[in-house]
PDB file of C-alpha atoms in Angstrom:
ATOM      1  CA  GLN A  14      -5.764-137.248 101.100  1.00  0.00           C
ATOM      2  CA  SER A  15      -8.730-135.214 102.379  1.00  0.00           C
ATOM      3  CA  ALA A  16      -8.146-132.409 104.988  1.00  0.00           C
ATOM      4  CA  LEU A  17      -8.897-132.999 108.621  1.00  0.00           C
ATOM      5  CA  THR A  18     -12.514-132.183 109.600  1.00  0.00           C
ATOM      6  CA  GLN A  19     -13.073-129.200 111.659  1.00  0.00           C
ATOM      7  CA  PRO A  20     -16.463-127.135 112.288  1.00  0.00           C
ATOM      8  CA  ALA A  21     -16.527-123.947 110.202  1.00  0.00           C
ATOM      9  CA  SER A  22     -17.209-121.786 113.097  1.00  0.00           C
ATOM     10  CA  VAL A  23     -17.749-121.920 116.839  1.00  0.00           C
ATOM     11  CA  SER A  24     -18.597-119.000 119.139  1.00  0.00           C
ATOM     12  CA  GLY A  25     -18.781-118.189 122.847  1.00  0.00           C
ATOM     13  CA  SER A  26     -19.122-115.302 125.235  1.00  0.00           C
ATOM     14  CA  PRO A  27     -16.263-113.797 127.264  1.00  0.00           C
ATOM     15  CA  GLY A  28     -15.286-115.994 130.233  1.00  0.00           C
ATOM     16  CA  GLN A  29     -16.800-119.206 128.617  1.00  0.00           C
ATOM     17  CA  SER A  30     -15.067-122.181 127.392  1.00  0.00           C
ATOM     18  CA  ILE A  31     -15.256-123.596 123.907  1.00  0.00           C
ATOM     19  CA  THR A  32     -14.013-126.749 122.252  1.00  0.00           C
ATOM     20  CA  ILE A  33     -12.948-127.004 118.609  1.00  0.00           C
ATOM     21  CA  SER A  34     -12.845-130.698 117.337  1.00  0.00           C
ATOM     22  CA  CYS A  35     -10.608-132.047 114.544  1.00  0.00           C
ATOM     23  CA  THR A  36     -11.643-135.422 113.111  1.00  0.00           C
ATOM     24  CA  GLY A  37      -9.269-137.507 110.997  1.00  0.00           C
ATOM     25  CA  THR A  38      -8.662-141.116 110.447  1.00  0.00           C
ATOM     26  CA  SER A  39      -6.799-144.318 111.537  1.00  0.00           C
ATOM     27  CA  SER A  40      -3.969-143.028 109.182  1.00  0.00           C
ATOM     28  CA  ASP A  41      -3.278-139.904 110.919  1.00  0.00           C
ATOM     29  CA  ILE A  42      -4.789-138.642 114.265  1.00  0.00           C
ATOM     30  CA  GLY A  43      -5.897-142.098 115.238  1.00  0.00           C
ATOM     31  CA  VAL A  44      -2.217-143.508 115.288  1.00  0.00           C
ATOM     32  CA  TYR A  45       0.114-140.515 115.990  1.00  0.00           C
ATOM     33  CA  ASN A  46       0.441-138.264 118.831  1.00  0.00           C
ATOM     34  CA  TYR A  47       1.822-135.514 116.441  1.00  0.00           C
ATOM     35  CA  VAL A  48      -1.250-133.197 116.520  1.00  0.00           C
ATOM     36  CA  SER A  49      -0.817-129.386 116.482  1.00  0.00           C
ATOM     37  CA  TRP A  50      -3.013-126.442 116.705  1.00  0.00           C
ATOM     38  CA  TYR A  51      -2.605-122.968 115.227  1.00  0.00           C
ATOM     39  CA  GLN A  52      -4.208-119.735 115.732  1.00  0.00           C
ATOM     40  CA  GLN A  53      -4.185-117.192 112.992  1.00  0.00           C
ATOM     41  CA  HIS A  54      -5.421-113.610 113.127  1.00  0.00           C
ATOM     42  CA  PRO A  55      -6.566-111.792 109.886  1.00  0.00           C
ATOM     43  CA  GLY A  56      -3.438-110.916 107.823  1.00  0.00           C
ATOM     44  CA  LYS A  57      -1.235-112.547 110.221  1.00  0.00           C
ATOM     45  CA  ALA A  58       1.064-115.552 110.193  1.00  0.00           C
ATOM     46  CA  PRO A  59      -0.242-118.635 112.212  1.00  0.00           C
ATOM     47  CA  LYS A  60       0.893-119.158 115.785  1.00  0.00           C
ATOM     48  CA  LEU A  61       1.615-122.468 117.289  1.00  0.00           C
ATOM     49  CA  MET A  62      -0.617-122.993 120.330  1.00  0.00           C
ATOM     50  CA  ILE A  63      -0.427-126.738 120.957  1.00  0.00           C
ATOM     51  CA  TYR A  64       2.037-129.459 119.962  1.00  0.00           C
ATOM     52  CA  ASP A  65       2.186-133.196 120.476  1.00  0.00           C
ATOM     53  CA  VAL A  66      -1.462-133.193 121.198  1.00  0.00           C
ATOM     54  CA  THR A  67      -1.234-131.649 124.603  1.00  0.00           C
ATOM     55  CA  ASN A  68       2.051-129.485 125.027  1.00  0.00           C
ATOM     56  CA  ARG A  69       1.767-125.713 125.090  1.00  0.00           C
ATOM     57  CA  PRO A  70       4.875-123.771 123.750  1.00  0.00           C
ATOM     58  CA  SER A  71       6.441-121.369 126.074  1.00  0.00           C
ATOM     59  CA  GLY A  72       4.548-118.193 126.243  1.00  0.00           C
ATOM     60  CA  VAL A  73       1.129-119.669 125.261  1.00  0.00           C
ATOM     61  CA  SER A  74      -1.655-119.102 127.934  1.00  0.00           C
ATOM     62  CA  ASN A  75      -2.580-122.127 129.962  1.00  0.00           C
ATOM     63  CA  ARG A  76      -6.075-121.268 128.879  1.00  0.00           C
ATOM     64  CA  PHE A  77      -5.479-123.312 125.846  1.00  0.00           C
ATOM     65  CA  SER A  78      -5.349-127.108 126.135  1.00  0.00           C
ATOM     66  CA  GLY A  79      -5.338-129.795 123.856  1.00  0.00           C
ATOM     67  CA  SER A  80      -6.504-133.565 123.931  1.00  0.00           C
ATOM     68  CA  LYS A  81      -7.291-136.608 121.684  1.00  0.00           C
ATOM     69  CA  SER A  82      -9.465-139.414 121.675  1.00  0.00           C
ATOM     70  CA  GLY A  83      -9.397-142.125 118.994  1.00  0.00           C
ATOM     71  CA  THR A  84      -9.440-140.277 115.633  1.00  0.00           C
ATOM     72  CA  THR A  85     -10.480-136.887 116.963  1.00  0.00           C
ATOM     73  CA  ALA A  86      -8.366-134.328 118.565  1.00  0.00           C
ATOM     74  CA  SER A  87      -9.738-131.256 120.357  1.00  0.00           C
ATOM     75  CA  LEU A  88      -8.526-127.704 121.371  1.00  0.00           C
ATOM     76  CA  THR A  89     -10.330-126.258 124.383  1.00  0.00           C
ATOM     77  CA  ILE A  90     -10.081-122.475 125.227  1.00  0.00           C
ATOM     78  CA  SER A  91     -11.168-121.517 128.719  1.00  0.00           C
ATOM     79  CA  GLY A  92     -11.847-118.121 130.054  1.00  0.00           C
ATOM     80  CA  LEU A  93     -12.567-116.790 126.517  1.00  0.00           C
ATOM     81  CA  ARG A  94     -11.302-113.368 125.742  1.00  0.00           C
ATOM     82  CA  ALA A  95     -11.850-110.964 122.967  1.00  0.00           C
ATOM     83  CA  GLU A  96      -8.450-111.481 121.657  1.00  0.00           C
ATOM     84  CA  ASP A  97      -8.994-115.204 121.215  1.00  0.00           C
ATOM     85  CA  GLU A  98     -11.170-114.350 118.281  1.00  0.00           C
ATOM     86  CA  ALA A  99      -9.343-115.839 115.262  1.00  0.00           C
ATOM     87  CA  ASP A 100      -9.168-118.782 112.874  1.00  0.00           C
ATOM     88  CA  TYR A 101      -7.933-122.119 114.361  1.00  0.00           C
ATOM     89  CA  TYR A 102      -6.378-124.935 112.347  1.00  0.00           C
ATOM     90  CA  CYS A 103      -5.429-128.469 113.461  1.00  0.00           C
ATOM     91  CA  ASN A 104      -2.771-130.338 111.924  1.00  0.00           C
ATOM     92  CA  SER A 105      -1.480-134.221 112.153  1.00  0.00           C
ATOM     93  CA  TYR A 106       1.155-136.320 110.710  1.00  0.00           C
ATOM     94  CA  THR A 107       0.169-139.056 108.597  1.00  0.00           C
ATOM     95  CA  SER A 108       1.072-142.724 107.787  1.00  0.00           C
ATOM     96  CA  SER A 109       2.146-141.398 104.307  1.00  0.00           C
ATOM     97  CA  ASP A 110       4.911-139.387 105.964  1.00  0.00           C
ATOM     98  CA  THR A 111       3.150-136.146 105.239  1.00  0.00           C
ATOM     99  CA  LEU A 112       1.404-133.378 107.128  1.00  0.00           C
ATOM    100  CA  ILE A 113      -2.419-132.428 106.774  1.00  0.00           C
ATOM    101  CA  PHE A 114      -4.282-129.514 108.000  1.00  0.00           C
ATOM    102  CA  GLY A 115      -7.795-129.195 109.047  1.00  0.00           C
ATOM    103  CA  GLY A 116     -10.014-126.790 107.111  1.00  0.00           C
ATOM    104  CA  GLY A 117      -9.995-124.240 109.872  1.00  0.00           C
ATOM    105  CA  THR A 118     -12.480-122.880 112.477  1.00  0.00           C
ATOM    106  CA  LYS A 119     -13.611-119.286 112.903  1.00  0.00           C
ATOM    107  CA  LEU A 120     -13.976-118.476 116.544  1.00  0.00           C
ATOM    108  CA  THR A 121     -16.196-115.593 117.360  1.00  0.00           C
ATOM    109  CA  VAL A 122     -16.175-114.053 120.796  1.00  0.00           C
ATOM    110  CA  LEU A 123     -19.667-112.645 121.262  1.00  0.00           C
TER     111      LEU A 123
ATOM    112  CA  GLN B  14      15.597-115.272 118.645  1.00  0.00           C
ATOM    113  CA  LEU B  15      15.327-117.190 115.400  1.00  0.00           C
ATOM    114  CA  GLN B  16      13.514-115.140 112.594  1.00  0.00           C
ATOM    115  CA  LEU B  17      12.334-116.120 109.173  1.00  0.00           C
ATOM    116  CA  GLN B  18      11.767-113.777 106.276  1.00  0.00           C
ATOM    117  CA  GLU B  19      10.462-114.641 102.921  1.00  0.00           C
ATOM    118  CA  SER B  20      11.374-112.947  99.555  1.00  0.00           C
ATOM    119  CA  GLY B  21      10.635-113.257  95.919  1.00  0.00           C
ATOM    120  CA  PRO B  22       8.346-111.946  93.254  1.00  0.00           C
ATOM    121  CA  GLY B  23       4.795-111.197  94.000  1.00  0.00           C
ATOM    122  CA  LEU B  24       3.629-111.892  90.438  1.00  0.00           C
ATOM    123  CA  VAL B  25       4.516-114.879  88.395  1.00  0.00           C
ATOM    124  CA  LYS B  26       3.067-115.869  84.987  1.00  0.00           C
ATOM    125  CA  PRO B  27       1.338-119.030  84.343  1.00  0.00           C
ATOM    126  CA  SER B  28       3.593-122.000  83.261  1.00  0.00           C
ATOM    127  CA  GLU B  29       6.622-120.289  84.807  1.00  0.00           C
ATOM    128  CA  THR B  30       8.517-121.340  88.031  1.00  0.00           C
ATOM    129  CA  LEU B  31       7.777-119.590  91.286  1.00  0.00           C
ATOM    130  CA  SER B  32      10.999-119.142  93.149  1.00  0.00           C
ATOM    131  CA  LEU B  33      11.004-117.957  96.852  1.00  0.00           C
ATOM    132  CA  THR B  34      13.651-117.700  99.509  1.00  0.00           C
ATOM    133  CA  CYS B  35      13.529-117.659 103.100  1.00  0.00           C
ATOM    134  CA  ILE B  36      16.402-115.946 105.144  1.00  0.00           C
ATOM    135  CA  VAL B  37      16.837-117.366 108.488  1.00  0.00           C
ATOM    136  CA  SER B  38      18.425-115.100 111.263  1.00  0.00           C
ATOM    137  CA  GLY B  39      19.200-115.794 114.797  1.00  0.00           C
ATOM    138  CA  GLY B  40      20.120-119.341 114.384  1.00  0.00           C
ATOM    139  CA  SER B  41      21.900-122.028 112.097  1.00  0.00           C
ATOM    140  CA  ILE B  42      19.985-123.447 109.113  1.00  0.00           C
ATOM    141  CA  SER B  43      22.343-126.306 109.273  1.00  0.00           C
ATOM    142  CA  SER B  44      21.615-127.329 112.843  1.00  0.00           C
ATOM    143  CA  SER B  45      20.303-130.689 113.351  1.00  0.00           C
ATOM    144  CA  ASP B  46      18.040-129.122 115.766  1.00  0.00           C
ATOM    145  CA  TYR B  47      15.788-127.925 113.170  1.00  0.00           C
ATOM    146  CA  TYR B  48      13.498-128.853 110.330  1.00  0.00           C
ATOM    147  CA  TRP B  49      12.541-126.403 107.680  1.00  0.00           C
ATOM    148  CA  GLY B  50       9.608-126.217 105.174  1.00  0.00           C
ATOM    149  CA  TRP B  51       7.030-124.286 103.387  1.00  0.00           C
ATOM    150  CA  VAL B  52       3.261-123.868 103.920  1.00  0.00           C
ATOM    151  CA  ARG B  53       0.892-121.980 101.819  1.00  0.00           C
ATOM    152  CA  GLN B  54      -2.610-120.495 102.076  1.00  0.00           C
ATOM    153  CA  PRO B  55      -4.731-119.550  99.005  1.00  0.00           C
ATOM    154  CA  PRO B  56      -6.711-116.312  99.457  1.00  0.00           C
ATOM    155  CA  GLY B  57      -9.662-116.957 101.829  1.00  0.00           C
ATOM    156  CA  LYS B  58      -8.669-120.707 102.311  1.00  0.00           C
ATOM    157  CA  GLY B  59      -6.850-122.892 104.704  1.00  0.00           C
ATOM    158  CA  LEU B  60      -3.297-123.808 105.318  1.00  0.00           C
ATOM    159  CA  GLU B  61      -1.640-126.338 103.039  1.00  0.00           C
ATOM    160  CA  TRP B  62       1.732-128.160 103.924  1.00  0.00           C
ATOM    161  CA  MET B  63       3.961-128.247 100.809  1.00  0.00           C
ATOM    162  CA  GLY B  64       7.110-129.992 101.957  1.00  0.00           C
ATOM    163  CA  ASP B  65      10.027-129.819 104.192  1.00  0.00           C
ATOM    164  CA  ILE B  66      13.725-130.473 104.481  1.00  0.00           C
ATOM    165  CA  SER B  67      15.665-131.855 107.324  1.00  0.00           C
ATOM    166  CA  TYR B  68      19.386-131.720 108.492  1.00  0.00           C
ATOM    167  CA  GLY B  69      21.470-133.355 105.782  1.00  0.00           C
ATOM    168  CA  GLY B  70      19.136-132.172 102.971  1.00  0.00           C
ATOM    169  CA  ARG B  71      16.661-134.925 103.102  1.00  0.00           C
ATOM    170  CA  THR B  72      13.315-133.725 101.589  1.00  0.00           C
ATOM    171  CA  ASN B  73       9.767-134.707 101.807  1.00  0.00           C
ATOM    172  CA  TYR B  74       6.877-133.261  99.541  1.00  0.00           C
ATOM    173  CA  LYS B  75       3.154-133.304  99.394  1.00  0.00           C
ATOM    174  CA  PRO B  76       2.424-136.059  96.848  1.00  0.00           C
ATOM    175  CA  SER B  77       0.267-133.906  94.615  1.00  0.00           C
ATOM    176  CA  LEU B  78       3.231-131.224  94.263  1.00  0.00           C
ATOM    177  CA  ARG B  79       6.008-133.732  94.015  1.00  0.00           C
ATOM    178  CA  SER B  80       6.505-133.412  90.332  1.00  0.00           C
ATOM    179  CA  ARG B  81       6.683-129.613  90.611  1.00  0.00           C
ATOM    180  CA  ILE B  82       8.420-128.825  93.902  1.00  0.00           C
ATOM    181  CA  THR B  83      12.063-128.402  94.984  1.00  0.00           C
ATOM    182  CA  ILE B  84      12.935-127.326  98.561  1.00  0.00           C
ATOM    183  CA  SER B  85      16.643-126.729  99.177  1.00  0.00           C
ATOM    184  CA  GLU B  86      18.799-124.960 101.523  1.00  0.00           C
ATOM    185  CA  ASP B  87      22.023-122.842 101.210  1.00  0.00           C
ATOM    186  CA  THR B  88      23.889-122.997 104.409  1.00  0.00           C
ATOM    187  CA  SER B  89      26.429-120.499 103.376  1.00  0.00           C
ATOM    188  CA  LYS B  90      23.785-117.852 102.960  1.00  0.00           C
ATOM    189  CA  SER B  91      21.559-119.191 105.746  1.00  0.00           C
ATOM    190  CA  GLN B  92      18.675-119.525 103.323  1.00  0.00           C
ATOM    191  CA  LEU B  93      15.853-121.902 102.502  1.00  0.00           C
ATOM    192  CA  SER B  94      14.466-121.788  99.060  1.00  0.00           C
ATOM    193  CA  LEU B  95      11.268-123.003  97.290  1.00  0.00           C
ATOM    194  CA  LYS B  96      10.811-123.651  93.498  1.00  0.00           C
ATOM    195  CA  LEU B  97       7.426-124.608  92.132  1.00  0.00           C
ATOM    196  CA  SER B  98       7.377-125.121  88.350  1.00  0.00           C
ATOM    197  CA  SER B  99       4.563-124.958  85.841  1.00  0.00           C
ATOM    198  CA  VAL B 100       2.526-122.710  88.059  1.00  0.00           C
ATOM    199  CA  THR B 101      -1.194-122.048  87.467  1.00  0.00           C
ATOM    200  CA  ALA B 102      -3.659-119.676  89.074  1.00  0.00           C
ATOM    201  CA  ALA B 103      -4.452-122.398  91.662  1.00  0.00           C
ATOM    202  CA  ASP B 104      -0.892-121.681  93.083  1.00  0.00           C
ATOM    203  CA  THR B 105      -1.857-118.165  93.970  1.00  0.00           C
ATOM    204  CA  ALA B 106      -1.330-118.074  97.695  1.00  0.00           C
ATOM    205  CA  VAL B 107       0.408-116.465 100.601  1.00  0.00           C
ATOM    206  CA  TYR B 108       3.607-118.671 101.125  1.00  0.00           C
ATOM    207  CA  TYR B 109       4.941-119.109 104.572  1.00  0.00           C
ATOM    208  CA  CYS B 110       8.548-120.312 105.460  1.00  0.00           C
ATOM    209  CA  ALA B 111       8.192-122.548 108.566  1.00  0.00           C
ATOM    210  CA  LYS B 112      10.559-124.172 111.261  1.00  0.00           C
ATOM    211  CA  GLY B 113      10.204-127.174 113.294  1.00  0.00           C
ATOM    212  CA  ASP B 114      12.292-128.741 116.030  1.00  0.00           C
ATOM    213  CA  SER B 115      14.637-131.856 115.716  1.00  0.00           C
ATOM    214  CA  GLY B 116      11.414-133.934 115.801  1.00  0.00           C
ATOM    215  CA  GLY B 117      10.319-132.485 112.430  1.00  0.00           C
ATOM    216  CA  LEU B 118       7.386-130.282 111.541  1.00  0.00           C
ATOM    217  CA  ALA B 119       5.030-133.000 112.558  1.00  0.00           C
ATOM    218  CA  ARG B 120       5.555-132.048 116.208  1.00  0.00           C
ATOM    219  CA  GLY B 121       4.617-128.557 115.479  1.00  0.00           C
ATOM    220  CA  ILE B 122       5.663-125.537 113.432  1.00  0.00           C
ATOM    221  CA  PHE B 123       7.287-123.361 116.121  1.00  0.00           C
ATOM    222  CA  ALA B 124       8.290-120.502 113.910  1.00  0.00           C
ATOM    223  CA  TRP B 125       6.663-118.924 110.768  1.00  0.00           C
ATOM    224  CA  GLY B 126       7.884-116.236 108.532  1.00  0.00           C
ATOM    225  CA  GLN B 127       5.439-113.322 107.918  1.00  0.00           C
ATOM    226  CA  GLY B 128       4.467-114.673 104.706  1.00  0.00           C
ATOM    227  CA  ILE B 129       4.575-113.361 101.071  1.00  0.00           C
ATOM    228  CA  SER B 130       1.765-113.135  98.692  1.00  0.00           C
ATOM    229  CA  VAL B 131       2.173-114.602  95.229  1.00  0.00           C
ATOM    230  CA  THR B 132      -0.261-114.060  92.413  1.00  0.00           C
ATOM    231  CA  VAL B 133      -0.166-116.170  89.306  1.00  0.00           C
ATOM    232  CA  SER B 134      -1.361-114.147  86.452  1.00  0.00           C
ATOM    233  CA  SER B 135      -0.402-113.119  82.777  1.00  0.00           C
TER     234      SER B 135
END
């Protein structure tokens, strides 16, 4: 099964908003509300930012929000800050009872 | 607060079995509130879900790894283990221990170990 499709890179200036897309199929994102997003800084373990498409774990800033439409999920970061610069990965449950990640998106804060 | 810590050899020879352990502290590995699993990341590449184990020992593996992977738990030691047989250079990666809630890792991986780098080389 192929990875979910994410843009390789996105960028934005401090204070701006950016959105990272994650495209799947009718066998994963399209049928399940089990989409999660992870932030990973270089050399560090990933950190959960969004689960169940739209929910934020305790302690995650409300500048991070998630959504889904059809087979595409999105992560939006508002009020961009320098510390948001990192790699971001989406993940979805699939109809094969497996989990699949996106290829990752490198966010650059200009 | 629940913490995960991976351990194991950093170098494994081709065709041998990679064996890693994840020590869970601050919570019970045998709790029905949690799922456990392994995620790996080859150098410079993205994340890959390898498999997970639920309360009662039910396992679920990535199909392409199913013939080589075993995930198990030792509740007496509060440890999770990963065994991957017949390794090749393609198995070189940072391996992460992962925790989900009672709904499974599918809902989200709420806790991660710090990761352990494993190189497959003779």
